[in-house]
CSV table of C-alpha atoms in Angstrom, one decimal:
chain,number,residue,atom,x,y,z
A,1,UNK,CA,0.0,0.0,0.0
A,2,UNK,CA,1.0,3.6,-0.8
A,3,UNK,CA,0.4,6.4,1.7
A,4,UNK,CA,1.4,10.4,0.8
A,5,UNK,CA,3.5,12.3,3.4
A,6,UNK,CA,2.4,15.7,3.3
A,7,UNK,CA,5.0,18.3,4.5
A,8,UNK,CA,4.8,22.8,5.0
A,9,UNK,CA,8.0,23.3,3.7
A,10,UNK,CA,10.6,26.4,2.9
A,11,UNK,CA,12.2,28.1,-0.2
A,12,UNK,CA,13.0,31.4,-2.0
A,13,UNK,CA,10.2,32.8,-3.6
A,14,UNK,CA,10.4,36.3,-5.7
A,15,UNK,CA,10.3,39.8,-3.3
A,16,UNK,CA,11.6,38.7,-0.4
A,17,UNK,CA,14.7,38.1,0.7
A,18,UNK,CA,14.1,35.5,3.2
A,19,UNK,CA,12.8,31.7,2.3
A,20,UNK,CA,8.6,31.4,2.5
A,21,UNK,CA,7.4,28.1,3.4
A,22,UNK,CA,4.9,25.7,1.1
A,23,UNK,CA,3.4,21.9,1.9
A,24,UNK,CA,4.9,19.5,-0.4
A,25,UNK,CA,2.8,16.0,-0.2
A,26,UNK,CA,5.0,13.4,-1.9
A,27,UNK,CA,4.3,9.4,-2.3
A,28,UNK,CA,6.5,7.2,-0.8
A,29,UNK,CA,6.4,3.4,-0.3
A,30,UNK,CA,4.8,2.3,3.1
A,31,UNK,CA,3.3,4.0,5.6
A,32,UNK,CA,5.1,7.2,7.3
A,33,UNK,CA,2.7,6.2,10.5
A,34,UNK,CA,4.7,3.0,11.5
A,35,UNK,CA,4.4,2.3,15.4
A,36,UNK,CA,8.0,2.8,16.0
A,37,UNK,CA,8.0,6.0,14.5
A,38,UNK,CA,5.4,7.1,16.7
A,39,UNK,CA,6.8,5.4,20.0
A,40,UNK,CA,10.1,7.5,19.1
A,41,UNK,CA,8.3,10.8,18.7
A,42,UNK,CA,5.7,9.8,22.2
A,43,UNK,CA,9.9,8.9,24.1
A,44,UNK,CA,11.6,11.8,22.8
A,45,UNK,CA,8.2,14.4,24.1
A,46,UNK,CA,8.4,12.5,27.4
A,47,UNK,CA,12.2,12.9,28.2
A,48,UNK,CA,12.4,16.6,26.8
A,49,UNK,CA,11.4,19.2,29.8
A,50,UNK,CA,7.9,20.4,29.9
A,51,UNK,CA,6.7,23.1,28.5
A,52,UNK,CA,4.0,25.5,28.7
A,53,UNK,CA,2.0,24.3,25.9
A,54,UNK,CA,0.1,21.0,25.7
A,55,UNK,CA,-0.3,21.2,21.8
A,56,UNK,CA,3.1,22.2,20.8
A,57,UNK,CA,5.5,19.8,21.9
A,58,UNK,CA,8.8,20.0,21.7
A,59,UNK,CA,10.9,16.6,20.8
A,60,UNK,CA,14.9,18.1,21.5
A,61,UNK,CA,15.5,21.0,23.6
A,62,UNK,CA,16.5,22.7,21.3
A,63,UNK,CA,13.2,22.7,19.8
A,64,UNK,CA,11.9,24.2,23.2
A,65,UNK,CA,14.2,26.8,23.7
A,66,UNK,CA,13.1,27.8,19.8
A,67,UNK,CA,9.2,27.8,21.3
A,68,UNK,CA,10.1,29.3,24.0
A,69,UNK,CA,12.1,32.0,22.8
A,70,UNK,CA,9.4,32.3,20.0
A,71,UNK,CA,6.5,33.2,22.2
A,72,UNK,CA,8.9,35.4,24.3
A,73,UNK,CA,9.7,37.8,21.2
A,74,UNK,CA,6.8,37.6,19.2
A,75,UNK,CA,3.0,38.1,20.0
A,76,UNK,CA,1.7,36.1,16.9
A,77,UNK,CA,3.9,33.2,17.9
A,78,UNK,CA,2.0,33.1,21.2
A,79,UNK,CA,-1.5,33.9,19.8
A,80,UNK,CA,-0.9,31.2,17.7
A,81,UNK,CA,0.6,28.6,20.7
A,82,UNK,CA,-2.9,29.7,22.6
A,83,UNK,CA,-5.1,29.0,19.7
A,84,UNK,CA,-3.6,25.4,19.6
A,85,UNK,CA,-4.3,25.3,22.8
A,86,UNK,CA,-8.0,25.3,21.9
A,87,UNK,CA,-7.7,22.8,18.9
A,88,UNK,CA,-7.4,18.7,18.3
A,89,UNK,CA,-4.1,19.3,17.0
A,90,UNK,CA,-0.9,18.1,18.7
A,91,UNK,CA,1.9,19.6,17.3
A,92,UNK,CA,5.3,18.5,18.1
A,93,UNK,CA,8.7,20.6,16.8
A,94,UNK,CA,11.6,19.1,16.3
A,95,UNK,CA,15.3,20.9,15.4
A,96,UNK,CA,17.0,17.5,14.8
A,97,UNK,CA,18.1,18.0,11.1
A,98,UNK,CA,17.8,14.4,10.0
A,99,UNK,CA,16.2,15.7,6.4
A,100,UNK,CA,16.7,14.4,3.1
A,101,UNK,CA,18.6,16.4,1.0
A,102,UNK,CA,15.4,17.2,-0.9
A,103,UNK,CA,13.9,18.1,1.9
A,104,UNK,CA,13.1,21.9,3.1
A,105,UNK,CA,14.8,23.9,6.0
A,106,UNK,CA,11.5,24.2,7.9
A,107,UNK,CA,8.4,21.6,7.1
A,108,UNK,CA,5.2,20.0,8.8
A,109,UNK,CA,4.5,16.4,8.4
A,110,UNK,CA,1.2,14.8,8.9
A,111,UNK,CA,1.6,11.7,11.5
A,112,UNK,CA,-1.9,10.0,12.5
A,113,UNK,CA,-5.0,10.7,13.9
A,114,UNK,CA,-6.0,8.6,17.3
A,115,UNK,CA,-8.0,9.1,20.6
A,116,UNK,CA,-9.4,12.1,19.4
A,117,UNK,CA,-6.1,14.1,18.4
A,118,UNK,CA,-4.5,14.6,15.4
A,119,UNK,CA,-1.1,14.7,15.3
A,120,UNK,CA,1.5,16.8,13.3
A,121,UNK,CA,5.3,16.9,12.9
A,122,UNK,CA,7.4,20.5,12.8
A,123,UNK,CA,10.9,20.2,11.9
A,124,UNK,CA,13.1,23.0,11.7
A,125,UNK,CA,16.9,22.7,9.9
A,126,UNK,CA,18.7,24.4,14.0
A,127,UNK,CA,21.9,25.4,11.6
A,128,UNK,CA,21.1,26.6,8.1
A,129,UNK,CA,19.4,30.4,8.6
A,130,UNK,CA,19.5,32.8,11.7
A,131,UNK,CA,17.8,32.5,14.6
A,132,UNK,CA,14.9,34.7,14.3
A,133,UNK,CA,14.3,33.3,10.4
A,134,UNK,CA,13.8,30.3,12.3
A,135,UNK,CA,11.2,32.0,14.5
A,136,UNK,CA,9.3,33.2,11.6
A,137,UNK,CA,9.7,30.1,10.3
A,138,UNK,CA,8.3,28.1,13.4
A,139,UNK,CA,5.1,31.0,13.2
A,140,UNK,CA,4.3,29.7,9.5
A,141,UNK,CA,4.7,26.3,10.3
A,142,UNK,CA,1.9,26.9,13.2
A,143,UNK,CA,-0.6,28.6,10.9
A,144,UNK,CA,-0.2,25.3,9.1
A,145,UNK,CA,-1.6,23.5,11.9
A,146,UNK,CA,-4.2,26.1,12.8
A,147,UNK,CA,-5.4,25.5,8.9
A,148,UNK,CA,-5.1,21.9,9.7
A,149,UNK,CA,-6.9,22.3,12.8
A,150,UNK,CA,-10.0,24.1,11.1
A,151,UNK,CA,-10.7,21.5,9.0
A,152,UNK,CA,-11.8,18.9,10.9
A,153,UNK,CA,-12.8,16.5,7.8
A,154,UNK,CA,-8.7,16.1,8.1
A,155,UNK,CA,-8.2,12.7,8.9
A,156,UNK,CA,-4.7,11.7,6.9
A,157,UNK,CA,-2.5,13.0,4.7
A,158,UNK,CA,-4.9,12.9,1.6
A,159,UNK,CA,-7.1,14.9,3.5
A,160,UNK,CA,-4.3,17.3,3.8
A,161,UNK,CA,-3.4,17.5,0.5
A,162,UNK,CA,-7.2,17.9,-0.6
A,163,UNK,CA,-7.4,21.1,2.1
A,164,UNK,CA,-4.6,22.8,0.8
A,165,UNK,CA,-6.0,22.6,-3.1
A,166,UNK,CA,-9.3,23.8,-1.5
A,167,UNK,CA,-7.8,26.7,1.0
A,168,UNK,CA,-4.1,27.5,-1.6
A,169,UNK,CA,-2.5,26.3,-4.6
A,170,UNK,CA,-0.4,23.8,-5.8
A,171,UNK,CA,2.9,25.2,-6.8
A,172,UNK,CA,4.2,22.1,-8.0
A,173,UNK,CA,3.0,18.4,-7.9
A,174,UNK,CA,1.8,17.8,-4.4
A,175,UNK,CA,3.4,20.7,-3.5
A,176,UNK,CA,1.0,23.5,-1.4
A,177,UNK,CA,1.2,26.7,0.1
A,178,UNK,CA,-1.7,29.3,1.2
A,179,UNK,CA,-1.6,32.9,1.5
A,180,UNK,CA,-2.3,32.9,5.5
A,181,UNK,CA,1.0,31.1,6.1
A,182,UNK,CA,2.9,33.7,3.8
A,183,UNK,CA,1.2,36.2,5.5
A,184,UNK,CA,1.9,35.2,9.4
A,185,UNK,CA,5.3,34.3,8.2
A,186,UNK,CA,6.0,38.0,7.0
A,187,UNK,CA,4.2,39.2,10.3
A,188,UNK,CA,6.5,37.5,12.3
A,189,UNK,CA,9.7,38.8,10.5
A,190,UNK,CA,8.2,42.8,10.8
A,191,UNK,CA,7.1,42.0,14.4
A,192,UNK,CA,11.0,40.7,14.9
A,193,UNK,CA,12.1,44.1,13.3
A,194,UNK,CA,10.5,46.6,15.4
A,195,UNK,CA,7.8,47.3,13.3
A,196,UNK,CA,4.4,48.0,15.2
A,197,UNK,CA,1.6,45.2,13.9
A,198,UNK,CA,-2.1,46.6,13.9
A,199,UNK,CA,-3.5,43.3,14.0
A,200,UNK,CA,-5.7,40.7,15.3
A,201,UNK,CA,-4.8,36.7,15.1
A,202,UNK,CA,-8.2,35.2,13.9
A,203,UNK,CA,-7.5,30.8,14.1
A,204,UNK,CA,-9.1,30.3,10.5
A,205,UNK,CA,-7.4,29.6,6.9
A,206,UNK,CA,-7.7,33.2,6.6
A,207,UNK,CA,-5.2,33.9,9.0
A,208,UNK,CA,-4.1,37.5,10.7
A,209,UNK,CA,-7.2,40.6,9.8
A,210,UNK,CA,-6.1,43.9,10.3
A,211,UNK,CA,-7.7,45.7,13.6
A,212,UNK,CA,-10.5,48.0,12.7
A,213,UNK,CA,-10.4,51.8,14.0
């Protein structure tokens, strides 16, 4: 049996300087949800420190200190940790760069669905881009999951891949992206640089709406 792995991913795109994620589902041979995957994912949660979030998990710490020191600096990061909060969606983030070399710097990966949760996979490349690219990396990754988390017909990774043609485009075969993760993932980068955010973090595929005077 096949099964599609469905990734958010990161690359260059035109008028910015800094890479913009996209989801990339691929096929591969066998199924990406084999038990000792998962039991290595549930091990490396439980001997990593706890953290203030139940639906963002971190698997390393560095992948905490990135959380953490994501919410710290940046109010989108946390509206979007809080939102998760709220949601079936169990994130966990990972910095252990164990990618192919196909792979993107920054991608989510659907994992399973079971006892009422949905799971998701965050990795994040720890040496390949400055730390607070990797921050507004982590925030697009995270509207992702929101997306993700809104759609509750979501059940595997076709589901995903049939979201993201519904909610953004297809920029390449089974590769997707939507305009709320661009956006949130520019937010993040003019929040990091000082600039002052008139804004209101709304959890759907629409992503941020501008505050109204």
């Amino acid at each position: 049996m096949r099964h599609r792995l469905v990734t958010v991913s990161s690359h260059l795109r035109p008028g910015r300087a800094t890479p913009s994620p996209y989801s990339q589902a691929g096929r591969l041979k066998g199924t990406t949800m084999r038990a000792p995957t998962i039991a290595a994912i549930v091990f490396a949660a439980a001997v990593t420190p706890a953290a203030a979030w139940t639906h963002t998990r971190p698997l390393t710490p560095g992948a905490a200190a990135l959380i953490a020191d994501a919410a710290d600096r940046s109010s989108i990061i946390e509206s979007l940790l809080q939102a998760l909060e709220r949601t079936d969606v169990v994130v966990y983030v990972s910095d252990q760069d164990n990618r192919s070399a196909s792979m993107p710097q920054a991608c989510l990966r659907w994992l399973s669905a079971a006892g009422g949760l949905r799971y998701v996979l965050v990795q994040i490349a720890p040496w390949q881009t400055m730390p607070l690219e990797r921050i507004a990396w982590l925030g697009h990754e995270l509207q992702h999951a929101l997306e993700i988390a809104q759609a509750p017909d979501v059940r595997d990774a076709d589901g995903v891949a049939r979201l993201y043609r519904r909610i953004g485009w297809e920029e390449g075969h089974n590769h997707f992206e939507s305009d709320a993760a661009r956006r949130i993932g520019d937010l993040v980068r003019d929040e990091l640089a000082g600039f002052t955010l008139p804004f209101e973090l709304i959890t759907s595929p629409e992503g941020p709406r501008p505050v109204r005077d």
